[in-house]
Short mmCIF file of C-alpha atoms in Angstrom, two decimals:
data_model
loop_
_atom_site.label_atom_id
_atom_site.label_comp_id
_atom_site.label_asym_id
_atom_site.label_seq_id
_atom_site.Cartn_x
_atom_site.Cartn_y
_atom_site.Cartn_z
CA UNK A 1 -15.06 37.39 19.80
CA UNK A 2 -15.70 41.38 20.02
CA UNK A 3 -14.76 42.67 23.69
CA UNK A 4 -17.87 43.47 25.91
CA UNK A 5 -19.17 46.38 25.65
CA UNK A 6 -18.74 48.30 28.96
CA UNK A 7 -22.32 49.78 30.94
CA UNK A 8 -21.60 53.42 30.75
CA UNK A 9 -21.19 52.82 26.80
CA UNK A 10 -23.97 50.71 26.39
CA UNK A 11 -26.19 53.26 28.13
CA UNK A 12 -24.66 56.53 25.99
CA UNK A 13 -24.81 54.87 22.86
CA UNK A 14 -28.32 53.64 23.58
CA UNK A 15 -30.09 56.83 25.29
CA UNK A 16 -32.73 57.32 23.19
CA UNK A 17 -33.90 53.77 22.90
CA UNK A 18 -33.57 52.67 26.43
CA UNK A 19 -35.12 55.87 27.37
CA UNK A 20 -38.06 55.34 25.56
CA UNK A 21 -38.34 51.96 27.02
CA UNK A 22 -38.20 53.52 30.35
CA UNK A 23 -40.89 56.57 29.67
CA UNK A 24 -43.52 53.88 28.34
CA UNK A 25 -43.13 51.68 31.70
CA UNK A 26 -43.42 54.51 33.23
CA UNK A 27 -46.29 55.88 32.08
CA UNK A 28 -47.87 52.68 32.48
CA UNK A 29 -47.98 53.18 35.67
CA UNK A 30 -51.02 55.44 35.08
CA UNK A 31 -53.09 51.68 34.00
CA UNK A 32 -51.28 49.60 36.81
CA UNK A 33 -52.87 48.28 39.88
CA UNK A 34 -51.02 49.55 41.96
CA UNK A 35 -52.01 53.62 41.35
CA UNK A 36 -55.71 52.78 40.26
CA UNK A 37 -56.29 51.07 43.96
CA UNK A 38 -55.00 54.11 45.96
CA UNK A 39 -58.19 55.30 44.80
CA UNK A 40 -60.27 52.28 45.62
CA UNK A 41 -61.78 53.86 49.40
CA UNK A 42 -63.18 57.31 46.76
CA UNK A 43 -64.45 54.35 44.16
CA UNK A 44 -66.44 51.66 46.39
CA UNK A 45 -67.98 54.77 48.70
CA UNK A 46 -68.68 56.64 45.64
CA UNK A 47 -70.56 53.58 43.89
CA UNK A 48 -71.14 51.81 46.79
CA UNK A 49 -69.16 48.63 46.08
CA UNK A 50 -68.03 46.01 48.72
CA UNK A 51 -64.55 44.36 48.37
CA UNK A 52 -65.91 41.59 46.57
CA UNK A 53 -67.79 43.60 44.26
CA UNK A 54 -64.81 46.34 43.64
CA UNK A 55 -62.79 43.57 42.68
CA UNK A 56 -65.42 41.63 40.28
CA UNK A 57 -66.41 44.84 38.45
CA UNK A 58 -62.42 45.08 38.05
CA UNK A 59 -62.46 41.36 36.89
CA UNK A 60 -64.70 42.40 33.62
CA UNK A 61 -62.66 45.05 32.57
CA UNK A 62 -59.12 43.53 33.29
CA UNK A 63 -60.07 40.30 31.13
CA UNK A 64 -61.64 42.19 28.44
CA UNK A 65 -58.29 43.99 28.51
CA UNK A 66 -56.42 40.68 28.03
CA UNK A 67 -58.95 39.13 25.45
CA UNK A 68 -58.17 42.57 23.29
CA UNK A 69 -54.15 42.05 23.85
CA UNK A 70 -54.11 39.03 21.85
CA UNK A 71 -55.56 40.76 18.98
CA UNK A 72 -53.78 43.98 19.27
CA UNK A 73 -50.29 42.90 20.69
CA UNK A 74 -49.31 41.47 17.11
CA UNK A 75 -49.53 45.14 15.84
CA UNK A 76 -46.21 45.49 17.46
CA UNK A 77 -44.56 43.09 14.95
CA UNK A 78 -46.09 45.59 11.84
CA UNK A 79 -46.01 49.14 13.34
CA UNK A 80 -43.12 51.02 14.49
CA UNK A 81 -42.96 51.86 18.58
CA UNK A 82 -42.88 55.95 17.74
CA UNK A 83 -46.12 55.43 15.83
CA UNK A 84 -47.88 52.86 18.00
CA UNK A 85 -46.80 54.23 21.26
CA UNK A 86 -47.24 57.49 21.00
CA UNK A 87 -51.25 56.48 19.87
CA UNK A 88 -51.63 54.40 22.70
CA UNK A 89 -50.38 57.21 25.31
CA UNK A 90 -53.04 59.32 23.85
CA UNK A 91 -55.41 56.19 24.42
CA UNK A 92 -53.91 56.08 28.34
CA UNK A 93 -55.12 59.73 28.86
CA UNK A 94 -58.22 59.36 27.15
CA UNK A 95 -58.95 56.45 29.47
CA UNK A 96 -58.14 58.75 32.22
CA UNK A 97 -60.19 61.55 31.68
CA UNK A 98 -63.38 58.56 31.41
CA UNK A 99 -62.41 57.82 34.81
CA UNK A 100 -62.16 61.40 36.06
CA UNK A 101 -65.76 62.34 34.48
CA UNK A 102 -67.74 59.06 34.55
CA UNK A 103 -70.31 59.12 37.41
CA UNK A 104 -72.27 56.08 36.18
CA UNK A 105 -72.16 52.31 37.79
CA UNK A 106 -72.08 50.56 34.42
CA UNK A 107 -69.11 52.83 33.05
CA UNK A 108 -67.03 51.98 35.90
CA UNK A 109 -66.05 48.83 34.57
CA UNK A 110 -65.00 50.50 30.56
CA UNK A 111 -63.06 52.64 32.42
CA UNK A 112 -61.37 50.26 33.84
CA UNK A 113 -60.65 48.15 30.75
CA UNK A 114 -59.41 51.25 29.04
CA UNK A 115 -56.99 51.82 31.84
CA UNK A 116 -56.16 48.69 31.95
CA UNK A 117 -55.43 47.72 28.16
CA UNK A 118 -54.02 51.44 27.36
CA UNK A 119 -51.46 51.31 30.54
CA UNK A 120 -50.54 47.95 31.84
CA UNK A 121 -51.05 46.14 28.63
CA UNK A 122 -49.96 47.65 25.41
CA UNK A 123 -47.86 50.68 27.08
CA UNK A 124 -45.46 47.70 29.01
CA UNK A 125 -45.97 45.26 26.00
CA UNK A 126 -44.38 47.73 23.69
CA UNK A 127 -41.60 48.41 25.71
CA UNK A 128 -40.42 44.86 26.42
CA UNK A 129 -41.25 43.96 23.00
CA UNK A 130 -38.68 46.60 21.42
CA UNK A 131 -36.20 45.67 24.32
CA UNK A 132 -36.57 42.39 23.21
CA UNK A 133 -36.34 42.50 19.37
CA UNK A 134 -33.62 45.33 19.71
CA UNK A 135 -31.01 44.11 21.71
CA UNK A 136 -29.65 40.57 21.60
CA UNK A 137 -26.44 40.09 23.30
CA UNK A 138 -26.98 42.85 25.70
CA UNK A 139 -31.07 41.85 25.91
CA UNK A 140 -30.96 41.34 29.67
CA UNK A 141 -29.34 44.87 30.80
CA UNK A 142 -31.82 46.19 27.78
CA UNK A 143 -35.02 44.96 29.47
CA UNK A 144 -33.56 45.69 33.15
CA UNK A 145 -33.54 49.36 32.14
CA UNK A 146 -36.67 49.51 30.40
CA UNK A 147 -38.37 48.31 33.62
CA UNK A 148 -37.09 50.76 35.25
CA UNK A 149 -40.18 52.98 34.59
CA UNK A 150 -42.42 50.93 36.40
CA UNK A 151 -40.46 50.40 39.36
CA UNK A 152 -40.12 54.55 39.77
CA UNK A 153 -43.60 54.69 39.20
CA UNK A 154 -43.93 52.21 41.71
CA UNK A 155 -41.95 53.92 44.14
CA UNK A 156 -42.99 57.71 43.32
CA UNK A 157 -46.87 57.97 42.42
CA UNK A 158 -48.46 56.35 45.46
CA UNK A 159 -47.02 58.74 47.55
CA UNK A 160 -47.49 61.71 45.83
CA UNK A 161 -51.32 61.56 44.59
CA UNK A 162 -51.98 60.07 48.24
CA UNK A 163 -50.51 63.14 49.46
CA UNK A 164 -52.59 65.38 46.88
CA UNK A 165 -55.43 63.65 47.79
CA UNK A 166 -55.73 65.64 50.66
CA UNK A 167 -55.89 68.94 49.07
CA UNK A 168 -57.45 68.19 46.06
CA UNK A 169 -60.30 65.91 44.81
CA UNK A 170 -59.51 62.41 43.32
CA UNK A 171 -61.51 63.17 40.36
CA UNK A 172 -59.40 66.17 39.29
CA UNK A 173 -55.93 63.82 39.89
CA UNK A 174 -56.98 61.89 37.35
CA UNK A 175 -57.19 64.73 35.22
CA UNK A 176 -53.47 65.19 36.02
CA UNK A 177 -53.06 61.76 34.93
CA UNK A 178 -54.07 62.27 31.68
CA UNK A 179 -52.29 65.22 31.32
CA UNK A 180 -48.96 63.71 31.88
CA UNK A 181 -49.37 60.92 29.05
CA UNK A 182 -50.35 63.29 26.65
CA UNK A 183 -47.18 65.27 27.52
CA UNK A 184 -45.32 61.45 26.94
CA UNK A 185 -46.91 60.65 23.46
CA UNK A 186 -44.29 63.65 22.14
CA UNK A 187 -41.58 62.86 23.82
CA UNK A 188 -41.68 59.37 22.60
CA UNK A 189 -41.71 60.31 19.14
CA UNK A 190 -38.58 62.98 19.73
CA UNK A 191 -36.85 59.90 21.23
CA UNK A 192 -37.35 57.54 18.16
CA UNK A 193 -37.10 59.79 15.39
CA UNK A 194 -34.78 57.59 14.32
CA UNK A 195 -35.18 54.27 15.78
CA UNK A 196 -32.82 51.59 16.11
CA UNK A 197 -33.51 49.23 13.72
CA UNK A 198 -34.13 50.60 9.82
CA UNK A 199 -38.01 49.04 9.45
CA UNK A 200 -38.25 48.76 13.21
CA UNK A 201 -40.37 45.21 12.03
CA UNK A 202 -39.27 41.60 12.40
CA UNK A 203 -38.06 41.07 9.04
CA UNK A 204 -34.38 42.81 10.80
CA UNK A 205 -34.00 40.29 13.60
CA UNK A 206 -32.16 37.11 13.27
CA UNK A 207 -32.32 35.63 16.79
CA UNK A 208 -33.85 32.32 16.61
CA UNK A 209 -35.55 30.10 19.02
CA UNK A 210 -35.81 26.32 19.63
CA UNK A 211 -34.57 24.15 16.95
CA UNK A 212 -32.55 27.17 15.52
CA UNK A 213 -36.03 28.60 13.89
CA UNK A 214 -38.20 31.59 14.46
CA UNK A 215 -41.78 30.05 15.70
CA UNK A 216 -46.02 31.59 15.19
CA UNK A 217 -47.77 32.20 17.51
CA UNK A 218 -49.61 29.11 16.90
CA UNK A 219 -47.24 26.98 17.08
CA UNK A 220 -46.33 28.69 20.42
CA UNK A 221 -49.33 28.07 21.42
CA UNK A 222 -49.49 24.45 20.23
CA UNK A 223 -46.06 24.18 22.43
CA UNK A 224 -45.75 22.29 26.15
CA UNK A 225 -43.08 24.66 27.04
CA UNK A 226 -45.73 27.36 26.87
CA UNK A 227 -48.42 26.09 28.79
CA UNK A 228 -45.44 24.76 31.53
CA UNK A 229 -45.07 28.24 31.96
CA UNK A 230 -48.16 29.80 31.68
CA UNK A 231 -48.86 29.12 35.96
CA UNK A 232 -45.36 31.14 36.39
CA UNK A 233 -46.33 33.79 34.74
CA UNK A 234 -50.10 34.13 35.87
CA UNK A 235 -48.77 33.88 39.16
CA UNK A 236 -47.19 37.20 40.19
CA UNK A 237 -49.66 38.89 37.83
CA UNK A 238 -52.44 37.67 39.87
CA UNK A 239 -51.22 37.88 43.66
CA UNK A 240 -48.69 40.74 43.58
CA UNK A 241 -51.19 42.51 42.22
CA UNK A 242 -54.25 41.72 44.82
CA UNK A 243 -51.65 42.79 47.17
CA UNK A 244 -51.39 46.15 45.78
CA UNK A 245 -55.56 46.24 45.37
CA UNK A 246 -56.07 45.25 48.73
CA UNK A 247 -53.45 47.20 50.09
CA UNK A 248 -56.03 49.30 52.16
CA UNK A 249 -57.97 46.53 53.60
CA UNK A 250 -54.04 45.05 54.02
CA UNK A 251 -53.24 47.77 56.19
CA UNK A 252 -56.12 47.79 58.38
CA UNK A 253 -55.47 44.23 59.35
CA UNK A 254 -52.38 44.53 60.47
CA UNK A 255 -53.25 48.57 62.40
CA UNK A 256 -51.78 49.77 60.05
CA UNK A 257 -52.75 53.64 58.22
CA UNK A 258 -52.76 53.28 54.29
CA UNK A 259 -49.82 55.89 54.60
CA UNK A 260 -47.97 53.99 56.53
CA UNK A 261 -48.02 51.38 54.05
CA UNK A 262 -47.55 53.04 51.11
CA UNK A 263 -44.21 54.56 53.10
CA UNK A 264 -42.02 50.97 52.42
CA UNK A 265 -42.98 51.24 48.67
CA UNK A 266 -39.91 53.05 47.98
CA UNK A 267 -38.24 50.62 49.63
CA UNK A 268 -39.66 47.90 47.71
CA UNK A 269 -38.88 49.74 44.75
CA UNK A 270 -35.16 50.09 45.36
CA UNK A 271 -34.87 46.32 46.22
CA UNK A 272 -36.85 45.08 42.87
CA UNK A 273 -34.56 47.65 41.05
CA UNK A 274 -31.71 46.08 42.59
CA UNK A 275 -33.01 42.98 41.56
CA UNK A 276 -33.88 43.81 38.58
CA UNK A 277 -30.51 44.66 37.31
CA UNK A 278 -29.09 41.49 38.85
CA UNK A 279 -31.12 39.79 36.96
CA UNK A 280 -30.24 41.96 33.71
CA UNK A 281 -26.77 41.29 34.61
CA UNK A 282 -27.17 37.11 34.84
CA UNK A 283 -28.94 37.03 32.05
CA UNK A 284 -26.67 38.04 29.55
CA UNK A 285 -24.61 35.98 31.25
CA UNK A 286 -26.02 33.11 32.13
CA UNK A 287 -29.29 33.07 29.97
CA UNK A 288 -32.76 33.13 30.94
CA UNK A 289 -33.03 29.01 30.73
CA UNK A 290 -30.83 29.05 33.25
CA UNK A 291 -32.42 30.90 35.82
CA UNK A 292 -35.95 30.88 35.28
CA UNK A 293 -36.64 27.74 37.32
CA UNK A 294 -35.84 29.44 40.81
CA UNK A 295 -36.56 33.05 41.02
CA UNK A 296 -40.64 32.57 42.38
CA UNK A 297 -39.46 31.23 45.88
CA UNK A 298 -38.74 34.26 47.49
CA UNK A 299 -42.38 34.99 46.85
CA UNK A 300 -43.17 31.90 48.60
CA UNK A 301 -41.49 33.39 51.52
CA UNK A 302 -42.87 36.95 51.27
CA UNK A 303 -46.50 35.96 51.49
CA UNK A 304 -45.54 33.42 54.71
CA UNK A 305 -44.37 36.24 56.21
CA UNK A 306 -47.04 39.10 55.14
CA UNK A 307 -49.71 35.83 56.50
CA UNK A 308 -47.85 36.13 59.92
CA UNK A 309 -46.14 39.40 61.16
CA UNK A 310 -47.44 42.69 61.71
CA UNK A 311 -44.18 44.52 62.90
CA UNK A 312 -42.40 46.97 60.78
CA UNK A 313 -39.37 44.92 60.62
CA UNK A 314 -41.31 41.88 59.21
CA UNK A 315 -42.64 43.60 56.75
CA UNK A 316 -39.56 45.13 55.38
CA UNK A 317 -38.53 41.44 55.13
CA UNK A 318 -41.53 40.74 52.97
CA UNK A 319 -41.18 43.43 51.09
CA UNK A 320 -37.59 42.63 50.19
CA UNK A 321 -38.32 39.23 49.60
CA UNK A 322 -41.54 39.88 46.94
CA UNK A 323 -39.15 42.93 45.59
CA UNK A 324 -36.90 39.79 44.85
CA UNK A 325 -38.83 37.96 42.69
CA UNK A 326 -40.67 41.07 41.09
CA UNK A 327 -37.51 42.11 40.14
CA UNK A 328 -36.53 39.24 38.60
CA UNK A 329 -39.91 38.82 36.84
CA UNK A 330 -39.74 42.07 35.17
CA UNK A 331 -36.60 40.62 33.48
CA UNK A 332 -36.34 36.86 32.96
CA UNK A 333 -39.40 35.59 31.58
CA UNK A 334 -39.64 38.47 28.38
CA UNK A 335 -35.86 37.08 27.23
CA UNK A 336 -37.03 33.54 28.15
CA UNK A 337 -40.01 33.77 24.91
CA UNK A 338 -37.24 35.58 22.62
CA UNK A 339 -34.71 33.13 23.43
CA UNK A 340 -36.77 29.94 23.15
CA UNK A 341 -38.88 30.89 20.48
CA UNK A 342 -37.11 33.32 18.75
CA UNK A 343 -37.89 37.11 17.76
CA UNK A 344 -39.76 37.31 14.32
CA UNK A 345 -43.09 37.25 15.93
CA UNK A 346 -42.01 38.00 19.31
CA UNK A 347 -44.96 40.58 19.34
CA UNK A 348 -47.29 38.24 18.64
CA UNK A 349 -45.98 35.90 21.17
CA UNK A 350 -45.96 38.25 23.95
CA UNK A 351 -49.10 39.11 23.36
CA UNK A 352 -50.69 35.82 24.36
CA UNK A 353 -47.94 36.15 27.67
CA UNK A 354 -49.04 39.89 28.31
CA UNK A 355 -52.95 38.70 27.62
CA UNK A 356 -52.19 36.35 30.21
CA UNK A 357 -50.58 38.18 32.98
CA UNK A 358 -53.00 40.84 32.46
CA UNK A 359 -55.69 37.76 33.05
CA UNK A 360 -54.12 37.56 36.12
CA UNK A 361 -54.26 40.36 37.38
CA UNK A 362 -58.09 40.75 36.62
CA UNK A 363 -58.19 37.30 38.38
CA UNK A 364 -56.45 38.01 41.57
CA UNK A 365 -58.27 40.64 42.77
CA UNK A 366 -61.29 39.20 42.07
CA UNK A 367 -60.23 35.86 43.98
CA UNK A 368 -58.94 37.64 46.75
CA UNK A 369 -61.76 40.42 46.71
CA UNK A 370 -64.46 37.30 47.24
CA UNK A 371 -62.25 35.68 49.94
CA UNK A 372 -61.95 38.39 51.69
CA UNK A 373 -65.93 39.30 52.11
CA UNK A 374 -66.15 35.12 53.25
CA UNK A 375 -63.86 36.34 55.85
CA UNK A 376 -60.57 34.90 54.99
CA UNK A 377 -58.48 38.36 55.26
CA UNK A 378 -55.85 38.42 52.57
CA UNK A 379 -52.86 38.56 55.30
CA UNK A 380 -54.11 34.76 56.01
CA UNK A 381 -54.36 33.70 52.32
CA UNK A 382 -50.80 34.12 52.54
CA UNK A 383 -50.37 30.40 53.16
CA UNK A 384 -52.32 29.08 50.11
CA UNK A 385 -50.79 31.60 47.54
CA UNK A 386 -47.13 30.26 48.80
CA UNK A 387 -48.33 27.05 48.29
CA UNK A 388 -49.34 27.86 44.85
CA UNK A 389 -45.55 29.40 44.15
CA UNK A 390 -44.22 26.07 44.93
CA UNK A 391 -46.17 24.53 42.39
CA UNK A 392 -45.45 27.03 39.56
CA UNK A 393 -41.86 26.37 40.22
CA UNK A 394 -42.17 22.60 39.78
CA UNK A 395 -44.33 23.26 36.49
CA UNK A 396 -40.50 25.66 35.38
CA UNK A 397 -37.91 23.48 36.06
CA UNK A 398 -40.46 20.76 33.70
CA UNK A 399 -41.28 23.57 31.35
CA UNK A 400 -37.57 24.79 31.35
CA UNK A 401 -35.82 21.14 31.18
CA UNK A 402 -38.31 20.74 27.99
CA UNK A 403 -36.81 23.84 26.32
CA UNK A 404 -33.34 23.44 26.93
CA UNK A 405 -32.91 20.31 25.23
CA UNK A 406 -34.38 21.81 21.67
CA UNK A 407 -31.98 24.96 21.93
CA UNK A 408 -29.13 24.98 20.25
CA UNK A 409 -25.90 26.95 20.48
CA UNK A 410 -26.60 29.19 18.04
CA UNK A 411 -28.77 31.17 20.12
CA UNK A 412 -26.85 31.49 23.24
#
């Protein structure tokens, strides 16, 4: 057996990869729910939209997003990242200059699919997909890193464009926006001039799946262990991310200024980075079979708490119990499709998972948006979203007890 490679050498002799997995995250941020609802008070006074109908108009575009990543995500299996990426970051701008100039009710909800499929869809899909087909023994620290972008994105952008919104006009940051991913499309391409494998296509993999073959998407699809783990992975998508839209209405429930709020992100970064390279860490360890079935409960506990305290100590607690399983999430479940169904049309697979987190989260705020104008404030939906954790984890030890038993050593 070869020795291990140590961190600091995986992460020289892999710069340009990894950091190209990182700039795409990153720059997703720009389609992530999380920056487009710090503009959400400029976007419902501007088109005069209540809660409920903010969050149906961002419904539409959200699952149109997801309906086009099933189609488009298996272009990931045929083009290479430099040439694919670096198209889609120009796609990410464009869809942030439409939201910048569009002053019309019935374009709000394009814009938002554009955002949405550009950014949070095809600019994370490509990342974890290359992570995924790239790296096999050393897939879990591969992925850990690559998520990094989102979690600094996470951590960084709310704060500064809430901060610039008070000297400039929301309008114009989104020309900033744009800006910045065209300035990423080159980049990218400087970073994979010479990518890591020599078609950068499927035919170069040889980690299999369940029953020591490579599955189709179809017959993914066609699988129980998919559809076991389809509530898992709608899950987070769909609440985490109402959170994060809501988080203005959040704050005023609990007193709270938006500022004040957005002040523990960092902190909620740092603990689902720390997470997230735990996970890395177990999993090429341990393997993503074997820790898949746990890592939703601490979300179970984060929205019992956001449902019941308003202090700022409770709240760091819920934050550092979601950044827990976000962490986690950003990690385990992308190695979980590679390892039980193998990486030849891992693309294509993670396209129907990415169409349906990306369901989710068009879903959540939606959900949450309508419960909200009913009166049920989203602090107090707290209790039936924990509920619904504990059932998703029930459906994963199933779904992963299924899978186990059809792997075989040969992809450990």
């Amino acid at each position: 057996m070869s020795k291990p490679i140590r961190f600091h050498e995986f992460l020289l002799s892999n710069a340009p990869y990894l950091s190209a997995g990182v700039l795409l995250t990153f720059l997703s941020s720009f389609g992530q729910t999380f920056f487009i609802s710090i503009f959400a008070g400029q976007i419902q006074t501007e088109f005069g939209l209540s809660h409920a109908g903010w969050g149906g108009l961002y419904m539409v575009g959200t699952t149109a997003s997801a309906l086009l990543m099933v189609a488009a995500g298996g272009l990931s299996d045929i083009l290479r990242v430099r040439q694919l990426g670096a198209l889609v970051l120009c796609g990410l701008a464009a869809a942030c200059v439409l939201m910048a100039l569009n002053h019309n009710y019935w374009v709000l909800p394009l814009s938002i699919f554009a955002l949405r499929f550009f950014g949070q869809g095809m600019s994370t899909h490509l990342a974890i997909v290359a992570m995924a087909r790239w790296f096999v023994a050393t897939r879990g620290r591969a992925l850990s890193i690559a998520a990094l972008g989102v979690a600094l994105g996470q951590a960084l952008l709310p704060l500064i464009f809430v901060a610039l919104m008070t000297i400039l006009d929301w309008r114009t940051l989104w020309l900033v926006s744009a800006a910045v991913c065209l300035m990423g499309a080159p980049v990218l391409v400087r970073l994979l001039s010479q990518e890591r494998t020599p078609q950068s296509s499927s035919e170069d993999v040889s980690s299999t799946g369940m029953d020591n073959r490579h599955w189709t998407r179809w017959e993914a699809l066609r699988s129980p262990v998919f559809w076991l783990m389809v509530p898992s992975i709608l899950g987070p998508a769909a609440f985490t991310t109402a959170f994060f839209f809501h988080q203005l209405h959040f704050a005023t429930t609990k007193g709270w200024t938006l500022l004040e709020l957005v002040a523990y992100f960092p902190f909620f970064t740092v603990m689902s980075v720390v997470s997230m390279l735990v996970a890395g860490w177990a999993l090429d360890r341990w393997g993503a079979t074997r820790l898949m079935p746990l890592y939703q409960l601490p979300l179970v506990a984060a929205f019992i708490i956001f449902a019941t305290v308003s202090s700022g100590v409770g709240m760091a607690a819920g934050f550092l119990c979601m950044a827990a399983s976000v962490g986690a999430h950003s990690v385990l479940p992308s190695s979980f499709w590679a390892e039980v169904y193998g990486t030849r049309s891992i693309g294509a697979i993670k396209s129907l998972v990415m169409a349906v987190m990306v369901f989710g989260t068009a879903v959540g705020p939606g959900l949450t948006g309508l419960l909200i104008d009913l009166g049920i404030n989203f602090d107090k939906q707290g209790y039936g979203i924990a509920v619904y954790f504990l059932l998703t984890t029930l459906c994963m030890v199933f779904g992963v007890a299924t899978a186990r038993g059809r792997l075989t050593a040969a992809t450990a």
